[in-house]
Amino acid sequence: MTTRGYTATKDQLQTRLRRIEGQVRGIERMVEEDRYCIDVLTQISAIQAALDKVALGLLDGHVRHCVTNAAQEGQSEEMSTELMAAVGRLMRRG
């Protein structure tokens, strides 16, 4: 089995993702029930914040594990490029 940057906290990560999935289903119900637009948007904002927190945790694990290991193997330049591209994609959303 391959060890990833999130392997040590995989259970915690999956719990967070399931919670976010439940929040998304909740928004679907809100729309189905014709709830007030601002209430739906507030819930969307909460989901985006939760996903940002997950992404930040994944980036942290990636740097501490994957990038560190790559640097020890002489691959720091390509891993740094890959990391910065991922950060750029996260920052461009919206």
Coordinates of N, CA and C in Angstrom, one line a residue, residues 26-58:
G26 N -28.2 18.5 2.3 CA -29.0 19.4 2.9 C -29.4 20.6 2.1
I27 N -28.4 21.1 1.3 CA -28.7 22.2 0.4 C -29.7 21.7 -0.7
E28 N -29.6 20.5 -1.2 CA -30.5 20.0 -2.2 C -31.9 20.0 -1.6
R29 N -32.0 19.6 -0.3 CA -33.4 19.6 0.3 C -33.9 21.0 0.5
M30 N -33.0 21.9 0.8 CA -33.4 23.3 0.9 C -34.0 23.9 -0.4
V31 N -33.3 23.6 -1.5 CA -33.8 24.0 -2.8 C -35.2 23.3 -3.1
E32 N -35.2 22.0 -2.8 CA -36.5 21.3 -3.0 C -37.6 21.9 -2.2
E33 N -37.3 22.4 -1.0 CA -38.3 23.0 -0.2 C -38.5 24.5 -0.4
D34 N -37.9 25.0 -1.5 CA -38.0 26.4 -1.8 C -37.6 27.4 -0.7
R35 N -36.5 27.1 0.0 CA -36.0 27.9 1.1 C -35.5 29.2 0.6
Y36 N -35.4 30.2 1.5 CA -34.9 31.5 1.1 C -33.5 31.5 0.6
C37 N -33.3 32.2 -0.5 CA -32.0 32.2 -1.3 C -30.8 32.4 -0.4
I38 N -30.9 33.4 0.5 CA -29.7 33.8 1.3 C -29.4 32.6 2.3
D39 N -30.4 31.9 2.8 CA -30.1 30.7 3.6 C -29.4 29.7 2.8
V40 N -29.8 29.4 1.6 CA -29.1 28.5 0.7 C -27.6 28.9 0.5
L41 N -27.4 30.2 0.2 CA -26.1 30.7 -0.1 C -25.2 30.6 1.2
T42 N -25.8 30.9 2.3 CA -25.1 30.7 3.6 C -24.6 29.3 3.8
Q43 N -25.4 28.3 3.4 CA -25.0 26.9 3.6 C -23.9 26.6 2.5
I44 N -24.0 27.2 1.3 CA -22.9 27.0 0.3 C -21.6 27.5 0.8
S45 N -21.7 28.7 1.4 CA -20.5 29.3 2.0 C -19.8 28.4 3.0
A46 N -20.7 27.8 3.9 CA -20.1 26.9 4.9 C -19.5 25.7 4.3
I47 N -20.0 25.2 3.2 CA -19.4 24.0 2.6 C -18.1 24.4 1.9
Q48 N -18.1 25.6 1.3 CA -16.8 26.0 0.7 C -15.7 26.2 1.8
A49 N -16.1 26.7 2.9 CA -15.1 26.9 4.0 C -14.6 25.5 4.5
A50 N -15.6 24.5 4.6 CA -15.2 23.2 5.0 C -14.3 22.5 4.0
L51 N -14.6 22.7 2.7 CA -13.7 22.1 1.7 C -12.3 22.8 1.7
D52 N -12.3 24.1 1.9 CA -11.0 24.8 2.0 C -10.2 24.2 3.2
K53 N -10.8 24.0 4.3 CA -10.1 23.4 5.4 C -9.5 22.0 5.1
V54 N -10.3 21.2 4.4 CA -9.8 19.9 3.9 C -8.6 20.1 3.0
A55 N -8.8 21.0 2.0 CA -7.7 21.2 1.1 C -6.4 21.7 1.7
L56 N -6.6 22.6 2.7 CA -5.4 23.0 3.4 C -4.7 21.9 4.2
G57 N -5.5 21.0 4.8 CA -4.9 19.8 5.5 C -4.2 18.9 4.5
L58 N -4.8 18.7 3.3 CA -4.2 17.9 2.3 C -2.9 18.5 1.8

